[in-house]
Short mmCIF file of C-alpha atoms and ligand atoms in Angstrom, two decimals:
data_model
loop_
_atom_site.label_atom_id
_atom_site.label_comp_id
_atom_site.label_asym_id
_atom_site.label_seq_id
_atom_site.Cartn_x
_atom_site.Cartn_y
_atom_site.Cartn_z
CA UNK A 554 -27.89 -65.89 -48.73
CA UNK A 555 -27.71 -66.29 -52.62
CA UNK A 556 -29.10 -63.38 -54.35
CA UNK A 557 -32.69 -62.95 -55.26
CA UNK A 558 -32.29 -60.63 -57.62
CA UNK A 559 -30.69 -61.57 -60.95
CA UNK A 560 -29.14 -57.91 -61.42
CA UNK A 561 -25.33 -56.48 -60.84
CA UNK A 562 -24.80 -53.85 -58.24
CA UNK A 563 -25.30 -50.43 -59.78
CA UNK A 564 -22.16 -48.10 -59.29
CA UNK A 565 -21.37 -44.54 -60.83
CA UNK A 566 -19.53 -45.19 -64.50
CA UNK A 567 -20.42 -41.53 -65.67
CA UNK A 568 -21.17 -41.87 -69.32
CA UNK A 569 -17.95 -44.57 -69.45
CA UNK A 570 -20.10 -47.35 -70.85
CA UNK A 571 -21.39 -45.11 -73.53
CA UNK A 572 -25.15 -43.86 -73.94
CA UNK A 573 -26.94 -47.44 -73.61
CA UNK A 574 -28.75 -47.45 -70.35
CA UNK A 575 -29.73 -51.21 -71.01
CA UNK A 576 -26.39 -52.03 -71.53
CA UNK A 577 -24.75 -49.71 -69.17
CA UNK A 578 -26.26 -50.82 -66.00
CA UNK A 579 -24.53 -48.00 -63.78
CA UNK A 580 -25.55 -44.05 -63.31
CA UNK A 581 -24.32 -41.28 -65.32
CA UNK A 582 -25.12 -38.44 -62.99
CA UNK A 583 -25.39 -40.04 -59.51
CA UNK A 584 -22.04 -40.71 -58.48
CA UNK A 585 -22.95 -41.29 -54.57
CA UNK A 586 -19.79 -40.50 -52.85
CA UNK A 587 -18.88 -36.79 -55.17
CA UNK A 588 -18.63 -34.21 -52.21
CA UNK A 589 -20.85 -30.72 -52.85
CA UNK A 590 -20.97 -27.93 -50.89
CA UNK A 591 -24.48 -25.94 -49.51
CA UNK A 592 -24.14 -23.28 -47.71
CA UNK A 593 -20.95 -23.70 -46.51
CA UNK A 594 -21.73 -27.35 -45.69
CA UNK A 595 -20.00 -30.33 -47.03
CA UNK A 596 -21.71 -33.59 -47.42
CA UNK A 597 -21.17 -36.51 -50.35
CA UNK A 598 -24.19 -36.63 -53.04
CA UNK A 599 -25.96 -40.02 -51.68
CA UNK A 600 -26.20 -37.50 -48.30
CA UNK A 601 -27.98 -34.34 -49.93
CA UNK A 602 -30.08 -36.16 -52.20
CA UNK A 603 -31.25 -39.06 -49.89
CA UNK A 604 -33.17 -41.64 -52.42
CA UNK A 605 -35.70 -43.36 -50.87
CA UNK A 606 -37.45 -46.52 -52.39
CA UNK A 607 -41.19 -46.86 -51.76
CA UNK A 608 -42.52 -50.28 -50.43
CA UNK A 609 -46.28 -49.44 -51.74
CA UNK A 610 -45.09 -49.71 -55.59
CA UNK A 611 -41.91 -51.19 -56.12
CA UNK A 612 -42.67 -54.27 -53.82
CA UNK A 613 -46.57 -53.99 -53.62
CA UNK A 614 -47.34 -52.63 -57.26
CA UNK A 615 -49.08 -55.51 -59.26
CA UNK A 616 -49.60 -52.67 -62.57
CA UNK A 617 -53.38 -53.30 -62.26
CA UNK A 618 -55.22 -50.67 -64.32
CA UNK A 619 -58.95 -50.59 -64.28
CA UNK A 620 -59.04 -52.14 -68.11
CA UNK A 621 -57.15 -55.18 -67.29
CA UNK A 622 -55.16 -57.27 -64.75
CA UNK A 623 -51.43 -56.81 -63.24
CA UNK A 624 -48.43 -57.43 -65.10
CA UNK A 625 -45.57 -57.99 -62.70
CA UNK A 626 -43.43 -60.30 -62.51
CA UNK A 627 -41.57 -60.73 -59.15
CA UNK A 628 -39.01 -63.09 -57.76
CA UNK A 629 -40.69 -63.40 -54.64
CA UNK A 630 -44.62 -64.68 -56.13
CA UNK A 631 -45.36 -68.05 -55.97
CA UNK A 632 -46.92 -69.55 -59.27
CA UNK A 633 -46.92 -66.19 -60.43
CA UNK A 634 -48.86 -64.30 -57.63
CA UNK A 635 -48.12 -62.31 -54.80
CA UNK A 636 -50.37 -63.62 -51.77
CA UNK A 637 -51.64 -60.11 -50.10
CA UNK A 638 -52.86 -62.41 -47.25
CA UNK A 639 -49.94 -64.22 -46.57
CA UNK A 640 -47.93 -63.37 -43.68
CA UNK A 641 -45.05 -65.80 -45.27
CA UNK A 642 -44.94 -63.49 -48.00
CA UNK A 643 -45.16 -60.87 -46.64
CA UNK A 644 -41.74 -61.44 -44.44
CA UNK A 645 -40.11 -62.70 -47.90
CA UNK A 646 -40.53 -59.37 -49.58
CA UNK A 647 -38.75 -57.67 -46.92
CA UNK A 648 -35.78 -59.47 -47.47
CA UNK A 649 -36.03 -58.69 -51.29
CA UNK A 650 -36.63 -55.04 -50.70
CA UNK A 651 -32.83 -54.76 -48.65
CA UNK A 652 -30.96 -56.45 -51.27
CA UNK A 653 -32.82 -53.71 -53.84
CA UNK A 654 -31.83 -51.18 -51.76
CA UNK A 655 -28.19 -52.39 -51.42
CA UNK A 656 -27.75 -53.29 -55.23
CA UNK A 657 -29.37 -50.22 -55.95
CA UNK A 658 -26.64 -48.34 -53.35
CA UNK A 659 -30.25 -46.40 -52.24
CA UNK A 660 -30.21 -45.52 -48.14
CA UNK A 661 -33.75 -44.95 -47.01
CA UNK A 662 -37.42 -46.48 -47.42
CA UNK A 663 -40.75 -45.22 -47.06
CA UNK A 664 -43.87 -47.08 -46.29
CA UNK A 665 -47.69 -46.77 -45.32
CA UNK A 666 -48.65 -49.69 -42.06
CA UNK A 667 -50.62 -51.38 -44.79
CA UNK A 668 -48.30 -52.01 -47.58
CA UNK A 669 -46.22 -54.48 -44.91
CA UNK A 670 -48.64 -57.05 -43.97
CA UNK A 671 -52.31 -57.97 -44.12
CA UNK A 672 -54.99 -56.81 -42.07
CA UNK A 673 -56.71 -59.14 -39.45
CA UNK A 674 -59.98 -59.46 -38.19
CA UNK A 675 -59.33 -56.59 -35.47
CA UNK A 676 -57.18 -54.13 -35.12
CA UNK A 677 -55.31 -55.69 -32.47
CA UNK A 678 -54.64 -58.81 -35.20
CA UNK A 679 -53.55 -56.33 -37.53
CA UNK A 680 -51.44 -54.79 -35.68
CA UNK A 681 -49.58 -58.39 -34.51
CA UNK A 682 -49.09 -59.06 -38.31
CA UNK A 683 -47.99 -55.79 -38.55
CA UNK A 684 -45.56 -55.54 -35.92
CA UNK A 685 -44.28 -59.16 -36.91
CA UNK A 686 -42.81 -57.52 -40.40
CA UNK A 687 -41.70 -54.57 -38.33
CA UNK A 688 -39.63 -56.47 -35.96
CA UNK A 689 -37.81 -57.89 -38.89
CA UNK A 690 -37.62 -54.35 -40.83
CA UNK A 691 -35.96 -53.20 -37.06
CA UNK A 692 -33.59 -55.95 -37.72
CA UNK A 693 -32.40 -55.68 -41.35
CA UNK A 694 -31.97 -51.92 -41.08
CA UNK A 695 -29.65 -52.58 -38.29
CA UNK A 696 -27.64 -55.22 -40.10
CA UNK A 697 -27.63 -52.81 -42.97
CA UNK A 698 -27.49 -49.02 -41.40
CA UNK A 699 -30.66 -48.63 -44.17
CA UNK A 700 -32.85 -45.87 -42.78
CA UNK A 701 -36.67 -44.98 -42.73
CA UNK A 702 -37.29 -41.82 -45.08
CA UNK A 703 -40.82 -41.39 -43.47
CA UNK A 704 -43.72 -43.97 -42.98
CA UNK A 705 -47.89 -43.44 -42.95
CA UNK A 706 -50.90 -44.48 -42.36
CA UNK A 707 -53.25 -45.88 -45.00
CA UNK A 708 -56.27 -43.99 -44.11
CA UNK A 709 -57.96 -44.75 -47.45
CA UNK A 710 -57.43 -48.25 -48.73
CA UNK A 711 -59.97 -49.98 -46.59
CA UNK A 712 -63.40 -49.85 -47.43
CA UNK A 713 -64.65 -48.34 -43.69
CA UNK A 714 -62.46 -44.88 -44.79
CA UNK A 715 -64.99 -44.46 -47.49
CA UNK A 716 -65.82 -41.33 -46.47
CA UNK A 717 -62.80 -40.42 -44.88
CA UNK A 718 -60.35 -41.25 -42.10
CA UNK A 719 -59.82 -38.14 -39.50
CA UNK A 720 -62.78 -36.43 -41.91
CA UNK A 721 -65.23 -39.01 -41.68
CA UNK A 722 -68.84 -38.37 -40.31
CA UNK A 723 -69.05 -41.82 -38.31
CA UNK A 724 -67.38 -41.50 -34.79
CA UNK A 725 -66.12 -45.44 -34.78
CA UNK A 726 -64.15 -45.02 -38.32
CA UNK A 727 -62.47 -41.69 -36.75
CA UNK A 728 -61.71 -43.79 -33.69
CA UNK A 729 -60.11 -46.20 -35.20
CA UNK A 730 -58.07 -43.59 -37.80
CA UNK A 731 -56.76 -42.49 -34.55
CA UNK A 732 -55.92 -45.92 -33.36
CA UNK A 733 -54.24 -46.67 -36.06
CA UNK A 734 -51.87 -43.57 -36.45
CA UNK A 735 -51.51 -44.02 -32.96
CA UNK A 736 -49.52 -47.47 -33.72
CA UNK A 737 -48.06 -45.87 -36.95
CA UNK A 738 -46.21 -43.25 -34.53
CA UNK A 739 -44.98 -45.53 -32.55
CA UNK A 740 -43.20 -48.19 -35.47
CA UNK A 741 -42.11 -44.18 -36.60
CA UNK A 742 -40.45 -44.10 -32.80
CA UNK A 743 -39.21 -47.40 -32.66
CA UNK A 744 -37.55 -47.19 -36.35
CA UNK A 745 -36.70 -43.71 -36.21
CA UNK A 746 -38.39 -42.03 -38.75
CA UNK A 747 -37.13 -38.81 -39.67
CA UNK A 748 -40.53 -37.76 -40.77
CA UNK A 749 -43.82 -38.54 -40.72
CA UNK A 750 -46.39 -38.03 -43.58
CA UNK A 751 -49.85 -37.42 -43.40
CA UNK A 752 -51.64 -37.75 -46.99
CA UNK A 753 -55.36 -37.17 -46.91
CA UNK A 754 -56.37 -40.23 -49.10
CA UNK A 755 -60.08 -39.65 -48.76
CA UNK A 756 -59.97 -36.48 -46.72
CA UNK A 757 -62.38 -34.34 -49.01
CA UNK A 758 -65.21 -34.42 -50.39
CA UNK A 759 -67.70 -35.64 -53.54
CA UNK A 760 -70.72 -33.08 -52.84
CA UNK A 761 -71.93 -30.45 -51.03
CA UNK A 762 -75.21 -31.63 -50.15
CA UNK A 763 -74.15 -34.05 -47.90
CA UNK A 764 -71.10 -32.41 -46.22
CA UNK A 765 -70.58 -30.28 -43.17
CA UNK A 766 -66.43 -29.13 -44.75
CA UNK A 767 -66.70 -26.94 -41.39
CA UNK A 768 -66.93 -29.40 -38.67
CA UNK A 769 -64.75 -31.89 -41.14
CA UNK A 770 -61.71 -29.54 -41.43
CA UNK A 771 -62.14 -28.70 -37.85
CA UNK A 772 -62.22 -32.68 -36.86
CA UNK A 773 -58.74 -32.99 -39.32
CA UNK A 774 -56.81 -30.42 -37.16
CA UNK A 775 -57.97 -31.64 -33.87
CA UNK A 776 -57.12 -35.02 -35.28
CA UNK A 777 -53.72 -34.03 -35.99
CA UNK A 778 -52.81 -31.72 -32.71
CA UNK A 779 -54.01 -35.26 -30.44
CA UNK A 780 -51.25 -37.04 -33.48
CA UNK A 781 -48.65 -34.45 -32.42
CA UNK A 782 -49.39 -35.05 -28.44
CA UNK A 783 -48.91 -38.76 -28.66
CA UNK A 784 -45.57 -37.92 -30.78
CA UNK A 785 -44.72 -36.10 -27.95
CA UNK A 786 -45.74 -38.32 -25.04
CA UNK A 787 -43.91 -40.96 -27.06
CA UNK A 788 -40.60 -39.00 -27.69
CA UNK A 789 -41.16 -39.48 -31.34
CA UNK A 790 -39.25 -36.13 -32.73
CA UNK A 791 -39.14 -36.77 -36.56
CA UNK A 792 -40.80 -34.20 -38.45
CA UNK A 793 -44.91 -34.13 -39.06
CA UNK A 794 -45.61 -33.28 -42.67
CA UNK A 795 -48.61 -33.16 -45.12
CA UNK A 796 -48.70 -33.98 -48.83
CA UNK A 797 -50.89 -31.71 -51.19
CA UNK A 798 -53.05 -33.26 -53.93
CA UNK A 799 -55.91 -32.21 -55.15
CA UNK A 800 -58.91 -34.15 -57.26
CA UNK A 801 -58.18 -38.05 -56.44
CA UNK A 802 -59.42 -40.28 -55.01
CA UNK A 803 -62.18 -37.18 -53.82
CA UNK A 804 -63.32 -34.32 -55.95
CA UNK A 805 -62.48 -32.09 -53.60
CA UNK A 806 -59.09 -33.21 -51.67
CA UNK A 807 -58.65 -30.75 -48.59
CA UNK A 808 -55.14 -30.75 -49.36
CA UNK A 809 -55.34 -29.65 -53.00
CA UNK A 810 -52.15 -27.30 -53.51
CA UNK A 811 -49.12 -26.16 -51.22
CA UNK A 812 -51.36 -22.75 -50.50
CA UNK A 813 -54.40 -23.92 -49.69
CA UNK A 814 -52.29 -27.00 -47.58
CA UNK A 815 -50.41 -23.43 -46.01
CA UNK A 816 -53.96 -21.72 -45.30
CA UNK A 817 -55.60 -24.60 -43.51
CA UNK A 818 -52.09 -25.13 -41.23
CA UNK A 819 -52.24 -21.27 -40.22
CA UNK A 820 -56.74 -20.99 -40.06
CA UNK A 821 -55.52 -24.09 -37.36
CA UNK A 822 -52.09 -22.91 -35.57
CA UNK A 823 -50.62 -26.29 -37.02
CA UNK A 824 -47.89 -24.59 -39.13
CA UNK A 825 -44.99 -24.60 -36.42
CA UNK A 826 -46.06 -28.66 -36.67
CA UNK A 827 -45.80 -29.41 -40.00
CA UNK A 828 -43.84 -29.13 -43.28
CA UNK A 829 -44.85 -30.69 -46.55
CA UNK A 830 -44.20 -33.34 -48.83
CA UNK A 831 -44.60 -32.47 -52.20
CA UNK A 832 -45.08 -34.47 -54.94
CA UNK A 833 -44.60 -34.04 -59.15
CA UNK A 834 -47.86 -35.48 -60.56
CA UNK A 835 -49.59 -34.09 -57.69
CA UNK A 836 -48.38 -30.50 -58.96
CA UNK A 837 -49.62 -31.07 -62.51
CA UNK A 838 -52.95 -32.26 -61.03
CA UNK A 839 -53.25 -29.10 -59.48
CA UNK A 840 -52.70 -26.78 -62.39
CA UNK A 841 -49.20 -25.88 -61.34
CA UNK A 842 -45.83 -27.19 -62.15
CA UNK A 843 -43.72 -29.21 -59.57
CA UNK A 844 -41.59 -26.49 -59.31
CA UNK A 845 -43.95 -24.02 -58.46
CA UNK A 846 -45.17 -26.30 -55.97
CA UNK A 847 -41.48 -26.35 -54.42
CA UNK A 848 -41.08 -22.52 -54.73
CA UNK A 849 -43.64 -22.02 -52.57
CA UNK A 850 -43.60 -24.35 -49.96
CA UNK A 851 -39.80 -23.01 -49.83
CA UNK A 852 -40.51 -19.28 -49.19
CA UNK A 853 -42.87 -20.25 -46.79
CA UNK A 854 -40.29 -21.91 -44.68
CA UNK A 855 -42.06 -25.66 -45.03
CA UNK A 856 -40.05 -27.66 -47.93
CA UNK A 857 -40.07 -30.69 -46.05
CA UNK A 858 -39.26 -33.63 -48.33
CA UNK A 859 -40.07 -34.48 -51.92
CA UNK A 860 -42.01 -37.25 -53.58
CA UNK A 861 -39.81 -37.75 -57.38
CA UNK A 862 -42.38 -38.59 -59.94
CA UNK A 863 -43.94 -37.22 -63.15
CA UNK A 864 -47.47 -36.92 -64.28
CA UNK A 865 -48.72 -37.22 -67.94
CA UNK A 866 -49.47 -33.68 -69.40
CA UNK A 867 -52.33 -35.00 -71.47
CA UNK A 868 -53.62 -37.45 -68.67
CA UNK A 869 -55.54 -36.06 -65.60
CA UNK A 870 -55.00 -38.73 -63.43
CA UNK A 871 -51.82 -39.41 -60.75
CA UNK A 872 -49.68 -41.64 -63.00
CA UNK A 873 -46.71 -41.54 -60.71
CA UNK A 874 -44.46 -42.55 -63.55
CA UNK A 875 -40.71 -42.17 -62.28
CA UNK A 876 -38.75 -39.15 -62.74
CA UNK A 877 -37.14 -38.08 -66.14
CA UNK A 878 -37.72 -35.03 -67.32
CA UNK A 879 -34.58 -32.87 -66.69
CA UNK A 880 -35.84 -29.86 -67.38
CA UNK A 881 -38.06 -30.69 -64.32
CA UNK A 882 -35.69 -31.94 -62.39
CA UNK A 883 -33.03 -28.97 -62.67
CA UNK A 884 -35.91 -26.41 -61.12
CA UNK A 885 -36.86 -28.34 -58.67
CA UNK A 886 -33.22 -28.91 -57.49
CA UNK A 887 -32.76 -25.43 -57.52
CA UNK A 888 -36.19 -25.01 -54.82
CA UNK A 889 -34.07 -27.85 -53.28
CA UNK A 890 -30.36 -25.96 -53.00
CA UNK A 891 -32.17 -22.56 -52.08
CA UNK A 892 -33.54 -24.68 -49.61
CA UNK A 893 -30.31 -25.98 -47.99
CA UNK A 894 -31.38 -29.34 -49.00
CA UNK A 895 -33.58 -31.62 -46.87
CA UNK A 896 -32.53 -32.02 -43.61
CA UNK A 897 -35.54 -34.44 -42.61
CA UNK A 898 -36.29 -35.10 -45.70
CA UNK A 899 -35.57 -36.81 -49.03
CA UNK A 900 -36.27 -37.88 -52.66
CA UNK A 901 -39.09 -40.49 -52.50
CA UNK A 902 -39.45 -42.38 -55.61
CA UNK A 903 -43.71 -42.29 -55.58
CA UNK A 904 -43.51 -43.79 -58.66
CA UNK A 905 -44.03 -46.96 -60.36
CA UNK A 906 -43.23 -48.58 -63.56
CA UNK A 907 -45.42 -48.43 -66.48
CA UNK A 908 -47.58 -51.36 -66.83
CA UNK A 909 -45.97 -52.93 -70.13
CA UNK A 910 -42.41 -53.13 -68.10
CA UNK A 911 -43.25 -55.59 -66.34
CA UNK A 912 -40.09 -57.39 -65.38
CA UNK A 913 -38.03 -57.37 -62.11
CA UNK A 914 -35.10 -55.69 -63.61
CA UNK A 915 -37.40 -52.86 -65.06
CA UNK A 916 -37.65 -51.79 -61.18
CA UNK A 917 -33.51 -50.91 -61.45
CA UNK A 918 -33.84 -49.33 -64.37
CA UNK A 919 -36.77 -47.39 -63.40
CA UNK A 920 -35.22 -46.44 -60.12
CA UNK A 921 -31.68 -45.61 -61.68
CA UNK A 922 -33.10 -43.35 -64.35
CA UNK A 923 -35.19 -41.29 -61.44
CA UNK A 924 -31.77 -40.79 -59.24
CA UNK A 925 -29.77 -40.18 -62.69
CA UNK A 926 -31.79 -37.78 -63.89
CA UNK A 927 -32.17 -36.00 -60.26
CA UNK A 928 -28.42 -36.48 -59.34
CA UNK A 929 -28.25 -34.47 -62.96
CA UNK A 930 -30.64 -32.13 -62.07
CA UNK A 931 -28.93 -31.21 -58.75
CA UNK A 932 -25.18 -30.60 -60.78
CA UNK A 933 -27.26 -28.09 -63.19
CA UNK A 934 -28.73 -26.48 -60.63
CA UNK A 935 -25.79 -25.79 -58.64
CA UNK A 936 -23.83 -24.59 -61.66
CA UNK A 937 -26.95 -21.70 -61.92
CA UNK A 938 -26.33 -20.86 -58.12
CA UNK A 939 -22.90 -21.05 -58.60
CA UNK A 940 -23.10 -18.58 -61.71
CA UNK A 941 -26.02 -16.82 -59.60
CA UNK A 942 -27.96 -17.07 -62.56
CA UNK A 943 -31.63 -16.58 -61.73
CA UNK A 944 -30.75 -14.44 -58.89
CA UNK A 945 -28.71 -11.63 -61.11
CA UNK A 946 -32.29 -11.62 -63.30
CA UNK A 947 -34.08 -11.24 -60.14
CA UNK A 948 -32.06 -8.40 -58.58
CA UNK A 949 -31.94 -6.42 -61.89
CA UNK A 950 -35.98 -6.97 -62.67
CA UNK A 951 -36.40 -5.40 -59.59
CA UNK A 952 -33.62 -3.10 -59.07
CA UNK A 953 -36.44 -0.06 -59.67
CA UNK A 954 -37.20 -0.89 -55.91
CA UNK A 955 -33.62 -0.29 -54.27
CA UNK A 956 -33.54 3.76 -55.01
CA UNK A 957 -36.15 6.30 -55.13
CA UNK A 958 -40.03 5.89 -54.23
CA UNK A 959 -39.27 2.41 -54.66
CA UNK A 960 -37.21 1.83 -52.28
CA UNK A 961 -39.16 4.13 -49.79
CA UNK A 962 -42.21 1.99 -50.42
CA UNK A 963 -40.39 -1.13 -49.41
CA UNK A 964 -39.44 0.84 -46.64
CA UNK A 965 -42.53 2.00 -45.67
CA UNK A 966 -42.04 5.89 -45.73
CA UNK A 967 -44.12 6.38 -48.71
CA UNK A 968 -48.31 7.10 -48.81
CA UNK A 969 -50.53 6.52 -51.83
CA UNK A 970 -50.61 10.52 -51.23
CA UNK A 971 -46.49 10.54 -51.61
CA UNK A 972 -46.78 7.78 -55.17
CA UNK A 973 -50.03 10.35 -56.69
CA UNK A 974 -47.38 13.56 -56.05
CA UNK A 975 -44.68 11.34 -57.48
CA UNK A 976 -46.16 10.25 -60.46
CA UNK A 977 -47.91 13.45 -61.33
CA UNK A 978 -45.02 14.84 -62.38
CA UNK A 979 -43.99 12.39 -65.14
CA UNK A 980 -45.81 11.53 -68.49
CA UNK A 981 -46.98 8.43 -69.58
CA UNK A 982 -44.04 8.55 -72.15
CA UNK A 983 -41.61 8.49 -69.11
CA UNK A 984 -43.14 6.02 -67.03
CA UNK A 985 -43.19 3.52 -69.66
CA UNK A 986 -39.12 4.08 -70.28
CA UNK A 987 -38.93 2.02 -67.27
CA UNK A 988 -40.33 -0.87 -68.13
CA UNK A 989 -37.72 -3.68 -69.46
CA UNK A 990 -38.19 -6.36 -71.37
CA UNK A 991 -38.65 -9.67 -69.48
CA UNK A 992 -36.19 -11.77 -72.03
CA UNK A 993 -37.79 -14.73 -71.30
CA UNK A 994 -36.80 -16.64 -74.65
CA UNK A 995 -32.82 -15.57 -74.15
CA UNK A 996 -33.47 -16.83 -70.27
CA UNK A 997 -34.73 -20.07 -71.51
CA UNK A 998 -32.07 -20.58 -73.90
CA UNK A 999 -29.84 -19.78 -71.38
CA UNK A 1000 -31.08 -22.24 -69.15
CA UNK A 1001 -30.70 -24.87 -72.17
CA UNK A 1002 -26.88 -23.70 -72.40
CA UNK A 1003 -26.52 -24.82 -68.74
CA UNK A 1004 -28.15 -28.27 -68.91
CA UNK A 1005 -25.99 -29.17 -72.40
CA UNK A 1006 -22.96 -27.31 -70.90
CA UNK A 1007 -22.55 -29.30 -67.47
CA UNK A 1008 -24.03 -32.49 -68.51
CA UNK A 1009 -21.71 -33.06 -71.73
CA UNK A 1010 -18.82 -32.23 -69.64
CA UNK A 1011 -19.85 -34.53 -66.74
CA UNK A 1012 -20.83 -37.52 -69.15
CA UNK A 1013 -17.48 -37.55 -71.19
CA UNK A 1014 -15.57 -36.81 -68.35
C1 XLS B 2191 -50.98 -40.70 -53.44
C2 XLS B 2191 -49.91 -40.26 -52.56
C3 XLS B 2191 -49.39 -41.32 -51.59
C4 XLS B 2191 -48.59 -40.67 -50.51
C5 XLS B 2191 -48.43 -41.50 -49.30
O1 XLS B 2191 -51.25 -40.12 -54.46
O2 XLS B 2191 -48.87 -39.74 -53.33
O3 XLS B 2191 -48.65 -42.28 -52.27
O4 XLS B 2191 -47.32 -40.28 -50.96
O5 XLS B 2191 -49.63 -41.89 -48.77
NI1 NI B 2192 -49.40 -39.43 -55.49
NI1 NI B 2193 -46.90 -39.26 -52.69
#
């Protein structure tokens, strides 16, 4: 087959065709086949990091915004438009969204049931579209060895989810929610997903007055203990995860934040289950940062795979602009390394272009940049563990709490009786001699000196 798209295969030149990205055409950073070492395990870059390309925007995207019409402009429309109903077009764009992958050198995929192929009348229609663009997804990932990141259900983009999929009030709609995951699971199976997400596109609420959140958030568990039968009855073993957002599309998303998302999976005995998928803008949208977001899903044992985007600071809606803030990136690599990586998981690129670059090549670039500036992030972050940079400030900020009445706190041999006889005997003078400054400029700086000192070196190497 000639090639669809007009753009060279991107390879690793590391800063060798100088600082033009336009002109460059190749990553800096992300140099696929570099070994690294986790934990005592070896395994090349492209295998820690695990890019994944997401069928929703960089094949389905149009850049529609609600002041004006889409921009794209993709080899595969005809006369300029992509036909959403077509099934002809639909089985094109697969074919365009290998070669990405392969020029791009990116492994895995990710998709939602409706970003493949058009609905039908009934769900049995839909699914025979659906399953006809499977078959030949099945096919080109075995010519290839691509692999499925994680695919979904699109509980929210047709009008009956209106007030919900697994959280609506109207038993037929949450039948055929079911239904439909039911089919999702099994593509999942039959492609062999390593995970499966569950995002709660309209699982939330707008008011109050009209909304029973008990029996709702007891429908959504119930929903998804039947989701993790059928993976069961089916043999489908990939991993069950759920993404946090909060605010959008419903005032209220269940889901808001990686807490609350860790509070509703224990209130419901779901949390041996599920792990989550976090995403960047989704972070910002919740008053955190992405990082935080990582942190915590981390400790808690449930950092299941990552969606790379940014938001806008000044906008509050999910821009999903790709990745490149490296300041970003670096911290959240770190959640990632403490983590031990991914294992069923990966970097998704939720992201799409901005609506002025609307060309086909502006999909490379846009892609490249995300995995250069991660694949940066990661060799940063690793330098810090290496160094054991933020753990040497954590051990000495609370060193207070390996001797003394700290230590037999942590312990638990000491009473609020044993602290009151303790600290009686001090003055306030004394007590406050112990408190050290938190440094937090010189750490910052610090952290600076790391991104300049390991990225210069790696980039004129
Ligand atoms: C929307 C979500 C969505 C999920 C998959 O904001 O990020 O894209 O990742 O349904
Ligand atoms: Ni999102
Ligand atoms: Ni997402």
């Amino acid at each position: 087959m000639s090639e669809l798209f007009d753009f060279p295969k991107v390879e690793f030149l590391g800063g060798a065709k100088g600082v033009n990205f336009l002109d460059a055409k190749g990553y800096n950073f992300y140099n696929p086949e570099e070994v690294f070492t986790i934990n005592g395990k070896t395994k090349s870059m492209k295998d820690w990091m695990k890019f994944s390309v997401a069928y929703w925007h960089t094949m389905d995207q149009r850049m529609v915004d609600p002041f004006g019409e889409g921009t794209a402009e993709r080899p595969w429309d005809v006369d300029g438009v992509d036909d959403v109903t077509s099934m002809e077009q639909a089985l094109k764009k697969v074919d365009y969204m290998f070669e990405f992958m392969d020029k791009l050198g990116v492994e895995y995929f990710a998709f939602h049931d409706r970003d493949l192929a058009p609905e039908g009348k009934t769900l049995a229609e839909t699914n025979s579209n659906l399953d006809k663009v499977v078959d030949k997804i099945e096919q080109k990932m075995q010519e290839t060895g691509k692999k499925l990141l994680w695919n979904t259900s699109s509980l929210f983009t047709n009008k009956r989810f209106l007030a919900g999929g697994a959280t609506t009030p109207f038993a037929d709609v949450f039948a055929y929610a079911a239904a439909q995951i039911k089919h999702s699971l099994e593509i999942a199976k039959r492609l062999n997903s390593e995970s499966y997400v569950f995002w709660g596109g309209r699982e939330g609420y707008e008011s109050l007055l009209n909304t029973d959140t008990k029996r709702e958030l007891d429908h959504i568990a119930k929903f998804f203990k039947l989701a993790k039968l059928y993976a069961n009855e089916i043999g489908y073993t990939g991993q069950f995860l759920l993404e946090p957002k909060p605010k959008e599309p419903t005032a209220h998303q269940y889901d808001t934040d990686v807490q609350t998302t860790i509070a509703f999976l224990k209130t419901y005995d779901l949390e041996k289950d599920f792990k989550l998928n976090l995403e960047g803008n989704h972070a910002y949208l919740a008053g955190h940062t992405y990082e935080h977001e990582a942190r915590f899903a981390r400790e808690a044992g449930l950092l299941g795979s990552l969606d790379a985007n940014m938001g806008d600071k000044q906008t509050g809606w999910d821009i999903d602009e790709f990745p490149n803030d490296i300041y970003e990136a670096t911290l959240v690599m770190y959640e990632f390394i403490k983590n031990g990586g991914l294992p069923t998981g990966g970097l998704n690129f939720d992201s799409k272009v901005r609506r002025a670059s609307f060309k086909a090549e502006d999909l490379f670039y846009a892609h490249m940049a995300g995995m250069d500036v991660y694949a940066a992030g990661f060799r940063v972050a690793m330098k810090m563990i290496e160094d054991n940079f933020l753990e040497n400030i954590y051990k000495e900020r609370y060193a207070s709490f390996d001797t003394g009445i700290g230590a037999d706190f942590e312990n638990d041999k000491a009473t609020f009786a044993d602290f009151e006889a303790y600290i009686l005997n001090k003055t306030n003078e004394e007590i406050f001699a112990t408190v050290e400054s938190g440094h937090l400029e010189a750490i910052k700086a610090t952290l600076n000196n790391y991104i300049y000192s390991v990225l210069g070196s790696t980039f004129n190497k």
